[in-house]
mmCIF file of C-alpha atoms in Angstrom:
data_model
loop_
_atom_site.group_PDB
_atom_site.id
_atom_site.type_symbol
_atom_site.label_atom_id
_atom_site.label_comp_id
_atom_site.label_asym_id
_atom_site.label_seq_id
_atom_site.Cartn_x
_atom_site.Cartn_y
_atom_site.Cartn_z
ATOM 1 C CA UNK A 1 -64.889 53.766 -32.369
ATOM 2 C CA UNK A 2 -61.388 54.105 -33.303
ATOM 3 C CA UNK A 3 -60.733 55.199 -36.743
ATOM 4 C CA UNK A 4 -59.402 52.084 -38.578
ATOM 5 C CA UNK A 5 -57.535 54.154 -41.276
ATOM 6 C CA UNK A 6 -55.742 56.195 -38.530
ATOM 7 C CA UNK A 7 -54.806 53.012 -36.733
ATOM 8 C CA UNK A 8 -53.369 51.465 -39.989
ATOM 9 C CA UNK A 9 -51.481 54.634 -40.795
ATOM 10 C CA UNK A 10 -50.053 54.713 -37.259
ATOM 11 C CA UNK A 11 -48.800 51.104 -37.720
ATOM 12 C CA UNK A 12 -47.433 51.637 -41.016
ATOM 13 C CA UNK A 13 -45.556 54.770 -39.734
ATOM 14 C CA UNK A 14 -44.164 52.950 -36.698
ATOM 15 C CA UNK A 15 -43.172 49.867 -38.823
ATOM 16 C CA UNK A 16 -41.333 51.824 -41.284
ATOM 17 C CA UNK A 17 -39.564 53.594 -38.441
ATOM 18 C CA UNK A 18 -38.493 50.209 -37.092
ATOM 19 C CA UNK A 19 -37.371 49.024 -40.476
ATOM 20 C CA UNK A 20 -35.205 52.067 -40.669
ATOM 21 C CA UNK A 21 -33.717 51.353 -37.147
ATOM 22 C CA UNK A 22 -32.986 47.837 -38.140
ATOM 23 C CA UNK A 23 -31.290 48.739 -41.237
ATOM 24 C CA UNK A 24 -29.118 51.250 -39.293
ATOM 25 C CA UNK A 25 -28.396 48.672 -36.519
ATOM 26 C CA UNK A 26 -27.228 45.946 -39.115
ATOM 27 C CA UNK A 27 -24.623 48.336 -40.383
ATOM 28 C CA UNK A 28 -23.000 48.904 -36.933
ATOM 29 C CA UNK A 29 -20.076 46.972 -35.403
ATOM 30 C CA UNK A 30 -20.895 43.907 -33.423
ATOM 31 C CA UNK A 31 -20.255 45.745 -30.040
ATOM 32 C CA UNK A 32 -22.622 48.400 -30.773
ATOM 33 C CA UNK A 33 -25.354 45.806 -31.925
ATOM 34 C CA UNK A 34 -25.134 44.084 -28.593
ATOM 35 C CA UNK A 35 -25.483 47.445 -26.842
ATOM 36 C CA UNK A 36 -28.788 48.182 -28.787
ATOM 37 C CA UNK A 37 -30.070 44.455 -28.436
ATOM 38 C CA UNK A 38 -32.401 45.298 -25.659
ATOM 39 C CA UNK A 39 -33.759 48.351 -27.291
ATOM 40 C CA UNK A 40 -34.432 46.358 -30.717
ATOM 41 C CA UNK A 41 -36.344 43.755 -28.723
ATOM 42 C CA UNK A 42 -38.446 46.373 -26.895
ATOM 43 C CA UNK A 43 -39.239 48.216 -30.192
ATOM 44 C CA UNK A 44 -40.403 44.924 -31.748
ATOM 45 C CA UNK A 45 -42.761 44.567 -28.747
ATOM 46 C CA UNK A 46 -44.001 48.142 -29.303
ATOM 47 C CA UNK A 47 -44.528 47.479 -32.947
ATOM 48 C CA UNK A 48 -46.695 44.253 -32.096
ATOM 49 C CA UNK A 49 -48.795 46.200 -29.543
ATOM 50 C CA UNK A 50 -49.385 49.161 -31.966
ATOM 51 C CA UNK A 51 -50.904 46.584 -34.470
ATOM 52 C CA UNK A 52 -53.030 45.249 -31.613
ATOM 53 C CA UNK A 53 -54.323 48.391 -29.806
ATOM 54 C CA UNK A 54 -57.282 50.502 -30.723
ATOM 55 C CA UNK A 55 -56.257 53.837 -29.515
ATOM 56 C CA UNK A 56 -58.920 56.849 -29.632
ATOM 57 C CA UNK A 57 -58.544 59.111 -32.683
ATOM 58 C CA UNK A 58 -57.002 62.008 -31.024
ATOM 59 C CA UNK A 59 -54.318 59.830 -29.505
ATOM 60 C CA UNK A 60 -53.688 58.137 -32.814
ATOM 61 C CA UNK A 61 -53.262 61.592 -34.513
ATOM 62 C CA UNK A 62 -50.953 62.747 -31.784
ATOM 63 C CA UNK A 63 -48.599 59.863 -32.272
ATOM 64 C CA UNK A 64 -48.827 60.325 -36.096
ATOM 65 C CA UNK A 65 -47.672 63.955 -35.616
ATOM 66 C CA UNK A 66 -44.457 62.959 -33.859
ATOM 67 C CA UNK A 67 -41.420 63.215 -36.108
ATOM 68 C CA UNK A 68 -40.423 59.619 -34.688
ATOM 69 C CA UNK A 69 -43.145 57.939 -33.039
ATOM 70 C CA UNK A 70 -41.172 54.810 -32.148
ATOM 71 C CA UNK A 71 -38.459 56.603 -30.625
ATOM 72 C CA UNK A 72 -40.836 58.737 -28.479
ATOM 73 C CA UNK A 73 -42.649 55.557 -27.240
ATOM 74 C CA UNK A 74 -39.278 53.733 -26.448
ATOM 75 C CA UNK A 75 -37.880 56.719 -24.615
ATOM 76 C CA UNK A 76 -41.075 56.663 -22.393
ATOM 77 C CA UNK A 77 -40.718 53.017 -21.888
ATOM 78 C CA UNK A 78 -37.094 53.422 -20.778
ATOM 79 C CA UNK A 79 -38.084 55.867 -18.134
ATOM 80 C CA UNK A 80 -40.804 53.648 -16.756
ATOM 81 C CA UNK A 81 -38.402 50.515 -16.919
ATOM 82 C CA UNK A 82 -36.064 52.064 -14.565
ATOM 83 C CA UNK A 83 -38.406 50.859 -11.884
ATOM 84 C CA UNK A 84 -41.114 48.498 -12.806
ATOM 85 C CA UNK A 85 -38.985 46.582 -15.469
ATOM 86 C CA UNK A 86 -36.111 46.029 -13.054
ATOM 87 C CA UNK A 87 -38.504 44.858 -10.427
ATOM 88 C CA UNK A 88 -39.877 42.348 -12.715
ATOM 89 C CA UNK A 89 -36.263 41.190 -13.582
ATOM 90 C CA UNK A 90 -35.502 40.946 -9.820
ATOM 91 C CA UNK A 91 -38.638 39.063 -9.018
ATOM 92 C CA UNK A 92 -38.048 36.669 -11.818
ATOM 93 C CA UNK A 93 -34.518 35.929 -10.762
ATOM 94 C CA UNK A 94 -35.617 35.276 -7.164
ATOM 95 C CA UNK A 95 -38.565 33.149 -8.210
ATOM 96 C CA UNK A 96 -36.487 31.025 -10.468
ATOM 97 C CA UNK A 97 -33.784 30.775 -7.946
ATOM 98 C CA UNK A 98 -36.244 29.653 -5.266
ATOM 99 C CA UNK A 99 -37.925 27.163 -7.648
ATOM 100 C CA UNK A 100 -34.497 25.572 -8.757
ATOM 101 C CA UNK A 101 -33.312 25.582 -5.082
ATOM 102 C CA UNK A 102 -36.563 23.585 -4.034
ATOM 103 C CA UNK A 103 -36.114 21.121 -7.061
ATOM 104 C CA UNK A 104 -32.357 20.546 -6.195
ATOM 105 C CA UNK A 105 -33.258 20.001 -2.529
ATOM 106 C CA UNK A 106 -35.893 17.434 -3.394
ATOM 107 C CA UNK A 107 -33.442 15.547 -5.876
ATOM 108 C CA UNK A 108 -30.743 15.675 -3.047
ATOM 109 C CA UNK A 109 -33.226 14.238 -0.576
ATOM 110 C CA UNK A 110 -34.212 11.456 -3.096
ATOM 111 C CA UNK A 111 -30.373 10.692 -3.539
ATOM 112 C CA UNK A 112 -29.657 10.674 0.119
ATOM 113 C CA UNK A 113 -32.707 8.301 0.695
ATOM 114 C CA UNK A 114 -31.547 6.047 -1.933
ATOM 115 C CA UNK A 115 -27.814 6.005 -0.681
ATOM 116 C CA UNK A 116 -29.025 5.490 2.925
ATOM 117 C CA UNK A 117 -31.170 2.403 1.712
ATOM 118 C CA UNK A 118 -28.083 1.030 -0.229
ATOM 119 C CA UNK A 119 -25.937 1.566 2.903
ATOM 120 C CA UNK A 120 -28.560 -0.122 5.135
ATOM 121 C CA UNK A 121 -28.584 -3.171 2.807
ATOM 122 C CA UNK A 122 -24.843 -3.442 2.911
ATOM 123 C CA UNK A 123 -24.716 -3.157 6.708
ATOM 124 C CA UNK A 124 -24.905 -6.357 8.626
ATOM 125 C CA UNK A 125 -28.070 -7.139 10.529
ATOM 126 C CA UNK A 126 -29.612 -10.258 12.164
ATOM 127 C CA UNK A 127 -32.039 -11.491 14.748
ATOM 128 C CA UNK A 128 -31.124 -14.266 17.017
ATOM 129 C CA UNK A 129 -33.262 -16.711 19.323
ATOM 130 C CA UNK A 130 -30.973 -17.099 22.439
ATOM 131 C CA UNK A 131 -31.593 -19.822 24.875
ATOM 132 C CA UNK A 132 -34.999 -20.081 23.186
ATOM 133 C CA UNK A 133 -36.400 -17.382 25.402
ATOM 134 C CA UNK A 134 -34.853 -14.089 24.169
ATOM 135 C CA UNK A 135 -34.786 -12.446 20.698
ATOM 136 C CA UNK A 136 -31.693 -10.379 20.118
ATOM 137 C CA UNK A 137 -31.743 -7.780 17.201
ATOM 138 C CA UNK A 138 -28.150 -6.735 16.054
ATOM 139 C CA UNK A 139 -27.761 -3.928 13.560
ATOM 140 C CA UNK A 140 -24.543 -2.439 12.230
ATOM 141 C CA UNK A 141 -24.509 1.242 12.376
ATOM 142 C CA UNK A 142 -22.308 4.094 11.035
ATOM 143 C CA UNK A 143 -18.574 3.683 11.822
ATOM 144 C CA UNK A 144 -18.792 -0.072 12.348
ATOM 145 C CA UNK A 145 -20.409 -0.205 15.732
ATOM 146 C CA UNK A 146 -23.410 -2.421 16.354
ATOM 147 C CA UNK A 147 -26.586 -1.364 18.115
ATOM 148 C CA UNK A 148 -28.540 -4.324 19.897
ATOM 149 C CA UNK A 149 -31.905 -4.649 21.389
ATOM 150 C CA UNK A 150 -33.378 -7.651 23.439
ATOM 151 C CA UNK A 151 -36.973 -8.695 23.652
ATOM 152 C CA UNK A 152 -38.657 -11.401 25.932
ATOM 153 C CA UNK A 153 -40.014 -13.862 23.477
ATOM 154 C CA UNK A 154 -43.305 -14.486 25.581
ATOM 155 C CA UNK A 155 -44.104 -11.093 26.899
ATOM 156 C CA UNK A 156 -42.602 -9.203 23.896
ATOM 157 C CA UNK A 157 -41.337 -6.522 26.060
ATOM 158 C CA UNK A 158 -37.857 -4.925 25.459
ATOM 159 C CA UNK A 159 -35.556 -6.143 28.372
ATOM 160 C CA UNK A 160 -32.193 -4.477 27.127
ATOM 161 C CA UNK A 161 -30.574 -2.335 24.696
ATOM 162 C CA UNK A 162 -27.119 -0.697 23.992
ATOM 163 C CA UNK A 163 -24.068 -0.486 21.559
ATOM 164 C CA UNK A 164 -21.192 -2.593 20.915
ATOM 165 C CA UNK A 165 -18.067 -0.462 19.733
ATOM 166 C CA UNK A 166 -16.088 -1.558 16.754
ATOM 167 C CA UNK A 167 -13.033 -2.028 18.925
ATOM 168 C CA UNK A 168 -15.053 -4.547 20.967
ATOM 169 C CA UNK A 169 -16.098 -6.306 17.772
ATOM 170 C CA UNK A 170 -12.459 -6.620 16.307
ATOM 171 C CA UNK A 171 -11.376 -8.049 19.622
ATOM 172 C CA UNK A 172 -13.909 -10.788 19.245
ATOM 173 C CA UNK A 173 -12.974 -11.874 15.664
ATOM 174 C CA UNK A 174 -11.188 -15.159 15.489
ATOM 175 C CA UNK A 175 -11.237 -18.080 12.982
ATOM 176 C CA UNK A 176 -14.916 -19.003 13.852
ATOM 177 C CA UNK A 177 -16.210 -15.478 14.371
ATOM 178 C CA UNK A 178 -16.798 -12.825 11.813
ATOM 179 C CA UNK A 179 -18.013 -9.209 12.689
ATOM 180 C CA UNK A 180 -21.484 -10.326 13.131
ATOM 181 C CA UNK A 181 -20.732 -13.140 15.241
ATOM 182 C CA UNK A 182 -18.341 -11.241 17.343
ATOM 183 C CA UNK A 183 -20.811 -8.635 17.877
ATOM 184 C CA UNK A 184 -23.343 -11.133 18.809
ATOM 185 C CA UNK A 185 -21.099 -12.665 21.520
ATOM 186 C CA UNK A 186 -20.432 -9.293 22.902
ATOM 187 C CA UNK A 187 -24.157 -8.279 22.988
ATOM 188 C CA UNK A 188 -25.100 -11.424 24.557
ATOM 189 C CA UNK A 189 -22.500 -10.655 27.391
ATOM 190 C CA UNK A 190 -23.527 -6.923 27.683
ATOM 191 C CA UNK A 191 -27.422 -7.748 27.951
ATOM 192 C CA UNK A 192 -26.776 -10.190 30.731
ATOM 193 C CA UNK A 193 -28.087 -13.274 28.706
ATOM 194 C CA UNK A 194 -25.155 -15.466 29.795
ATOM 195 C CA UNK A 195 -26.967 -15.506 33.201
ATOM 196 C CA UNK A 196 -29.864 -17.443 31.783
ATOM 197 C CA UNK A 197 -30.455 -21.283 32.220
ATOM 198 C CA UNK A 198 -28.279 -22.114 29.138
ATOM 199 C CA UNK A 199 -25.842 -19.515 29.772
ATOM 200 C CA UNK A 200 -26.440 -17.783 26.512
ATOM 201 C CA UNK A 201 -24.997 -20.699 24.582
ATOM 202 C CA UNK A 202 -28.010 -21.793 22.510
ATOM 203 C CA UNK A 203 -28.118 -19.291 19.743
ATOM 204 C CA UNK A 204 -30.006 -19.651 16.371
ATOM 205 C CA UNK A 205 -30.633 -17.036 13.770
ATOM 206 C CA UNK A 206 -34.173 -16.401 12.977
ATOM 207 C CA UNK A 207 -35.698 -14.099 10.236
ATOM 208 C CA UNK A 208 -35.766 -10.373 10.775
ATOM 209 C CA UNK A 209 -39.388 -10.381 10.440
ATOM 210 C CA UNK A 210 -39.636 -12.318 13.727
ATOM 211 C CA UNK A 211 -39.859 -9.058 15.342
ATOM 212 C CA UNK A 212 -42.553 -7.479 13.063
ATOM 213 C CA UNK A 213 -45.342 -7.651 15.879
ATOM 214 C CA UNK A 214 -43.139 -6.516 18.603
ATOM 215 C CA UNK A 215 -44.326 -3.032 19.490
ATOM 216 C CA UNK A 216 -41.009 -1.442 20.471
ATOM 217 C CA UNK A 217 -38.768 -2.909 17.844
ATOM 218 C CA UNK A 218 -37.197 -1.229 14.921
ATOM 219 C CA UNK A 219 -38.389 -3.986 12.826
ATOM 220 C CA UNK A 220 -42.063 -3.199 13.520
ATOM 221 C CA UNK A 221 -41.514 0.655 12.693
ATOM 222 C CA UNK A 222 -39.843 -0.317 9.394
ATOM 223 C CA UNK A 223 -42.594 -2.772 8.430
ATOM 224 C CA UNK A 224 -44.897 0.218 8.625
ATOM 225 C CA UNK A 225 -42.659 3.017 7.112
ATOM 226 C CA UNK A 226 -39.881 1.224 5.341
ATOM 227 C CA UNK A 227 -41.133 -2.132 4.284
ATOM 228 C CA UNK A 228 -38.601 -2.356 1.354
ATOM 229 C CA UNK A 229 -35.902 -2.521 3.909
ATOM 230 C CA UNK A 230 -37.019 -6.027 5.274
ATOM 231 C CA UNK A 231 -36.914 -9.301 3.497
ATOM 232 C CA UNK A 232 -40.015 -10.714 1.943
ATOM 233 C CA UNK A 233 -38.901 -14.247 1.861
ATOM 234 C CA UNK A 234 -38.807 -15.350 5.584
ATOM 235 C CA UNK A 235 -40.310 -18.689 6.126
ATOM 236 C CA UNK A 236 -43.001 -18.981 8.816
ATOM 237 C CA UNK A 237 -43.262 -22.015 11.041
ATOM 238 C CA UNK A 238 -46.653 -22.779 12.600
ATOM 239 C CA UNK A 239 -48.461 -25.360 14.714
ATOM 240 C CA UNK A 240 -51.478 -27.114 13.341
ATOM 241 C CA UNK A 241 -53.636 -24.317 14.884
ATOM 242 C CA UNK A 242 -51.783 -21.758 12.555
ATOM 243 C CA UNK A 243 -50.133 -20.240 15.502
ATOM 244 C CA UNK A 244 -46.702 -18.837 14.555
ATOM 245 C CA UNK A 245 -43.790 -20.511 16.379
ATOM 246 C CA UNK A 246 -40.917 -18.723 14.747
ATOM 247 C CA UNK A 247 -39.548 -17.417 11.262
ATOM 248 C CA UNK A 248 -36.529 -18.510 9.465
ATOM 249 C CA UNK A 249 -34.430 -16.502 6.901
ATOM 250 C CA UNK A 250 -34.587 -18.130 3.391
ATOM 251 C CA UNK A 251 -31.940 -20.821 3.116
ATOM 252 C CA UNK A 252 -31.837 -21.181 6.888
ATOM 253 C CA UNK A 253 -31.698 -24.553 8.716
ATOM 254 C CA UNK A 254 -34.202 -26.062 11.366
ATOM 255 C CA UNK A 255 -33.342 -28.774 13.898
ATOM 256 C CA UNK A 256 -36.135 -31.373 13.860
ATOM 257 C CA UNK A 257 -36.270 -33.461 17.092
ATOM 258 C CA UNK A 258 -38.452 -36.867 17.262
ATOM 259 C CA UNK A 259 -38.412 -39.193 20.123
ATOM 260 C CA UNK A 260 -35.893 -41.410 18.504
ATOM 261 C CA UNK A 261 -33.768 -39.150 16.254
ATOM 262 C CA UNK A 262 -32.695 -35.630 15.819
ATOM 263 C CA UNK A 263 -31.660 -34.043 12.525
ATOM 264 C CA UNK A 264 -31.139 -30.608 10.739
ATOM 265 C CA UNK A 265 -32.411 -29.688 7.251
ATOM 266 C CA UNK A 266 -32.131 -26.656 4.980
ATOM 267 C CA UNK A 267 -35.303 -24.745 4.226
ATOM 268 C CA UNK A 268 -36.033 -22.627 1.164
ATOM 269 C CA UNK A 269 -38.831 -20.120 0.526
ATOM 270 C CA UNK A 270 -41.450 -21.028 -2.239
ATOM 271 C CA UNK A 271 -44.187 -18.528 -1.215
ATOM 272 C CA UNK A 272 -45.948 -17.589 2.033
ATOM 273 C CA UNK A 273 -47.501 -20.936 2.654
ATOM 274 C CA UNK A 274 -44.958 -23.380 1.087
ATOM 275 C CA UNK A 275 -41.281 -24.209 1.633
ATOM 276 C CA UNK A 276 -38.701 -26.895 1.022
ATOM 277 C CA UNK A 277 -37.595 -28.870 3.932
ATOM 278 C CA UNK A 278 -34.632 -30.714 2.698
ATOM 279 C CA UNK A 279 -35.608 -32.168 -0.608
ATOM 280 C CA UNK A 280 -39.392 -32.295 0.152
ATOM 281 C CA UNK A 281 -42.051 -29.509 -0.407
ATOM 282 C CA UNK A 282 -44.433 -28.860 2.345
ATOM 283 C CA UNK A 283 -47.418 -26.531 3.068
ATOM 284 C CA UNK A 284 -46.464 -24.935 6.395
ATOM 285 C CA UNK A 285 -49.557 -26.358 8.043
ATOM 286 C CA UNK A 286 -48.920 -29.967 6.421
ATOM 287 C CA UNK A 287 -45.382 -29.908 7.971
ATOM 288 C CA UNK A 288 -46.820 -29.028 11.338
ATOM 289 C CA UNK A 289 -49.219 -31.814 11.242
ATOM 290 C CA UNK A 290 -46.417 -34.229 10.161
ATOM 291 C CA UNK A 291 -44.591 -33.187 13.230
ATOM 292 C CA UNK A 292 -47.200 -33.529 15.607
ATOM 293 C CA UNK A 293 -48.308 -37.064 14.443
ATOM 294 C CA UNK A 294 -44.768 -38.197 14.898
ATOM 295 C CA UNK A 295 -44.389 -36.655 18.318
ATOM 296 C CA UNK A 296 -41.720 -34.200 16.934
ATOM 297 C CA UNK A 297 -41.025 -30.491 17.250
ATOM 298 C CA UNK A 298 -38.625 -28.295 15.390
ATOM 299 C CA UNK A 299 -36.741 -25.051 15.976
ATOM 300 C CA UNK A 300 -34.066 -22.886 14.289
ATOM 301 C CA UNK A 301 -30.870 -24.799 14.241
ATOM 302 C CA UNK A 302 -28.377 -23.638 16.844
ATOM 303 C CA UNK A 303 -25.027 -22.095 15.926
ATOM 304 C CA UNK A 304 -22.212 -24.478 16.980
ATOM 305 C CA UNK A 305 -19.347 -22.731 18.735
ATOM 306 C CA UNK A 306 -16.886 -25.532 18.092
ATOM 307 C CA UNK A 307 -13.829 -26.213 16.099
ATOM 308 C CA UNK A 308 -14.630 -29.610 15.174
ATOM 309 C CA UNK A 309 -18.023 -31.511 14.447
ATOM 310 C CA UNK A 310 -19.358 -34.404 12.412
ATOM 311 C CA UNK A 311 -22.724 -35.251 10.841
ATOM 312 C CA UNK A 312 -24.390 -38.214 9.090
ATOM 313 C CA UNK A 313 -25.527 -36.807 5.732
ATOM 314 C CA UNK A 314 -28.714 -38.464 4.565
ATOM 315 C CA UNK A 315 -28.548 -42.165 4.853
ATOM 316 C CA UNK A 316 -25.331 -43.176 3.293
ATOM 317 C CA UNK A 317 -22.615 -40.386 3.986
ATOM 318 C CA UNK A 318 -20.776 -38.769 6.661
ATOM 319 C CA UNK A 319 -19.016 -35.435 7.042
ATOM 320 C CA UNK A 320 -16.143 -34.339 9.613
ATOM 321 C CA UNK A 321 -15.105 -30.925 9.856
ATOM 322 C CA UNK A 322 -12.130 -29.582 11.861
ATOM 323 C CA UNK A 323 -10.585 -26.164 12.305
ATOM 324 C CA UNK A 324 -6.712 -26.010 11.278
ATOM 325 C CA UNK A 325 -4.283 -23.245 11.159
ATOM 326 C CA UNK A 326 -5.881 -20.563 9.044
ATOM 327 C CA UNK A 327 -8.217 -23.038 7.260
ATOM 328 C CA UNK A 328 -10.693 -25.864 7.749
ATOM 329 C CA UNK A 329 -10.109 -29.603 7.098
ATOM 330 C CA UNK A 330 -13.080 -31.709 5.893
ATOM 331 C CA UNK A 331 -13.552 -35.439 5.078
ATOM 332 C CA UNK A 332 -16.495 -37.141 3.466
ATOM 333 C CA UNK A 333 -17.002 -40.871 3.980
ATOM 334 C CA UNK A 334 -19.469 -43.368 2.620
ATOM 335 C CA UNK A 335 -21.910 -45.514 4.777
ATOM 336 C CA UNK A 336 -19.011 -47.946 5.311
ATOM 337 C CA UNK A 337 -16.529 -45.121 6.395
ATOM 338 C CA UNK A 338 -14.543 -45.215 3.205
ATOM 339 C CA UNK A 339 -13.242 -41.792 2.550
ATOM 340 C CA UNK A 340 -14.527 -40.377 -0.633
ATOM 341 C CA UNK A 341 -13.260 -36.979 -0.487
ATOM 342 C CA UNK A 342 -11.134 -34.542 1.579
ATOM 343 C CA UNK A 343 -9.828 -31.124 1.363
ATOM 344 C CA UNK A 344 -9.100 -27.672 2.851
ATOM 345 C CA UNK A 345 -11.293 -24.535 2.924
ATOM 346 C CA UNK A 346 -9.125 -21.371 3.398
ATOM 347 C CA UNK A 347 -11.830 -19.347 4.912
ATOM 348 C CA UNK A 348 -11.694 -17.474 8.306
ATOM 349 C CA UNK A 349 -14.482 -16.037 10.206
ATOM 350 C CA UNK A 350 -17.055 -18.704 9.460
ATOM 351 C CA UNK A 351 -18.871 -20.752 12.079
ATOM 352 C CA UNK A 352 -18.583 -24.761 11.703
ATOM 353 C CA UNK A 353 -22.202 -24.645 10.561
ATOM 354 C CA UNK A 354 -21.237 -22.407 7.607
ATOM 355 C CA UNK A 355 -18.197 -24.489 6.743
ATOM 356 C CA UNK A 356 -20.375 -27.538 6.674
ATOM 357 C CA UNK A 357 -22.952 -25.890 4.413
ATOM 358 C CA UNK A 358 -20.203 -24.937 2.079
ATOM 359 C CA UNK A 359 -18.755 -28.386 1.773
ATOM 360 C CA UNK A 360 -22.360 -29.926 1.280
ATOM 361 C CA UNK A 361 -23.207 -27.276 -1.482
ATOM 362 C CA UNK A 362 -19.885 -27.868 -3.223
ATOM 363 C CA UNK A 363 -20.680 -31.672 -3.371
ATOM 364 C CA UNK A 364 -24.369 -31.173 -4.235
ATOM 365 C CA UNK A 365 -25.457 -32.739 -0.808
ATOM 366 C CA UNK A 366 -27.056 -29.421 0.651
ATOM 367 C CA UNK A 367 -30.673 -30.929 0.401
ATOM 368 C CA UNK A 368 -29.806 -33.980 2.627
ATOM 369 C CA UNK A 369 -30.627 -34.237 6.265
ATOM 370 C CA UNK A 370 -27.794 -33.834 8.689
ATOM 371 C CA UNK A 371 -27.785 -35.828 11.872
ATOM 372 C CA UNK A 372 -24.986 -34.705 14.447
ATOM 373 C CA UNK A 373 -22.645 -37.476 15.315
ATOM 374 C CA UNK A 374 -19.636 -37.902 17.459
ATOM 375 C CA UNK A 375 -16.625 -36.545 15.734
ATOM 376 C CA UNK A 376 -14.095 -38.536 17.510
ATOM 377 C CA UNK A 377 -15.999 -41.786 17.079
ATOM 378 C CA UNK A 378 -16.457 -41.117 13.264
ATOM 379 C CA UNK A 379 -12.666 -40.522 12.983
ATOM 380 C CA UNK A 380 -11.794 -43.734 14.853
ATOM 381 C CA UNK A 381 -14.142 -45.837 12.659
ATOM 382 C CA UNK A 382 -12.715 -44.146 9.527
ATOM 383 C CA UNK A 383 -9.123 -44.879 10.614
ATOM 384 C CA UNK A 384 -10.157 -48.549 11.509
ATOM 385 C CA UNK A 385 -11.655 -48.971 7.982
ATOM 386 C CA UNK A 386 -8.521 -47.447 6.377
ATOM 387 C CA UNK A 387 -6.555 -50.033 8.290
ATOM 388 C CA UNK A 388 -8.849 -52.857 7.227
ATOM 389 C CA UNK A 389 -8.795 -51.603 3.611
ATOM 390 C CA UNK A 390 -4.875 -51.676 3.654
ATOM 391 C CA UNK A 391 -4.882 -55.102 5.191
ATOM 392 C CA UNK A 392 -7.383 -56.320 2.452
ATOM 393 C CA UNK A 393 -5.117 -54.850 -0.213
ATOM 394 C CA UNK A 394 -2.081 -56.444 1.255
ATOM 395 C CA UNK A 395 -4.005 -59.819 1.366
ATOM 396 C CA UNK A 396 -5.181 -59.200 -2.126
ATOM 397 C CA UNK A 397 -1.558 -58.589 -3.439
ATOM 398 C CA UNK A 398 -0.364 -61.660 -1.540
ATOM 399 C CA UNK A 399 -3.076 -63.768 -2.796
ATOM 400 C CA UNK A 400 -2.217 -62.682 -6.353
ATOM 401 C CA UNK A 401 1.378 -63.624 -5.872
ATOM 402 C CA UNK A 402 0.490 -67.065 -4.431
ATOM 403 C CA UNK A 403 -1.845 -67.691 -7.255
ATOM 404 C CA UNK A 404 0.889 -66.901 -9.803
ATOM 405 C CA UNK A 405 3.244 -69.197 -8.005
ATOM 406 C CA UNK A 406 0.848 -72.159 -7.940
ATOM 407 C CA UNK A 407 0.236 -71.570 -11.690
ATOM 408 C CA UNK A 408 3.806 -71.677 -12.376
ATOM 409 C CA UNK A 409 4.210 -75.068 -10.635
ATOM 410 C CA UNK A 410 1.444 -76.505 -12.467
ATOM 411 C CA UNK A 411 2.850 -75.784 -15.661
ATOM 412 C CA UNK A 412 6.416 -77.092 -15.653
ATOM 413 C CA UNK A 413 8.295 -76.696 -18.979
ATOM 414 C CA UNK A 414 9.432 -79.941 -20.901
ATOM 415 C CA UNK A 415 13.067 -80.862 -20.832
ATOM 416 C CA UNK A 416 14.838 -80.023 -24.194
ATOM 417 C CA UNK A 417 15.217 -83.042 -26.624
ATOM 418 C CA UNK A 418 18.826 -84.102 -27.348
ATOM 419 C CA UNK A 419 20.038 -83.980 -30.856
ATOM 420 C CA UNK A 420 21.233 -87.377 -32.374
ATOM 421 C CA UNK A 421 24.947 -87.693 -32.885
ATOM 422 C CA UNK A 422 25.168 -87.262 -36.594
ATOM 423 C CA UNK A 423 28.351 -89.175 -36.619
ATOM 424 C CA UNK A 424 26.584 -92.408 -35.711
ATOM 425 C CA UNK A 425 24.410 -92.294 -38.659
#
């Protein structure tokens, strides 16, 4: 075993040499202290190892015999560090650089994914039911272009796909068409949907998830790998056998058709099985049963490609909307066709359906049913009612004047009393 006394003497000798070196170093100028900083740190490590090592006695005696043990050991370390130490330094630099590079690459990838998701959410996208037979998926891509894909509703097979350039989109913008509507019209033409039975004129927006089960659709891929990019509040409409008929985006409109009447209503998502239809809450199966009992059917409300239209709102109001020069005019009437409110909406790029919804929301009528009616006939009845009201007003004024005259005749003022001649008294 190593001689403990020899080891202690060796440690004390080396420690004293290090104390002497430290005292000398502290008296040097700052520049010289910096030059010896590495040497001082290594000598501290040597001192620590001397205290921990149990050297054989002959080796301990050899080190004790050295005039400056610490300086001898450091000189040997310096020769060895010319290769091994620098290799360690080099490997440390390379390893740390590789680690930091990987961490930064991961962080950048996460940031890019978040940015892409945000951009996707800001880009325009919609699915439309065209002529009740085809589903058109429109999605804005980088540069303002739109990609489109068309699927047959029954077979679920892809029937067309392509791209609509930004120039074509801008060419289609007018007072009733925004970017999405212009791209939709261009895609319908490019996909040949105008050659169908209805000429591509019956267009209704449906929920994005309507294509969730279509094998070749981008929506299906995203539902598996990127579900966060799809809405979670699309409203399902089914038949009484729980077979899905279509899906509607939250806040969308349905058109309900019974044998004796047709009307539209706003729908709002409550949960996967309940929805508002107008002001009523329904379980989706309950609503299907109500329709079937009454011989009714429902579908997404078609977009009206028109510059004027009118509706009966609920049971006691009417709304007429017409496109003006850079604005929309609207008139609200009561059940007797008296005008209750009118105004202008200075909006462009909105369909007449959207303008109608704005007016109803502003006047807290958005939950009422909307029954299409003839715009021209409504305006004629409103004009006739206005004439009648003016005539009634004139008659009322004349009647009041006549009453005043009659009252005046029935109350003739008495003749003044003549004063007696004071002279005759």
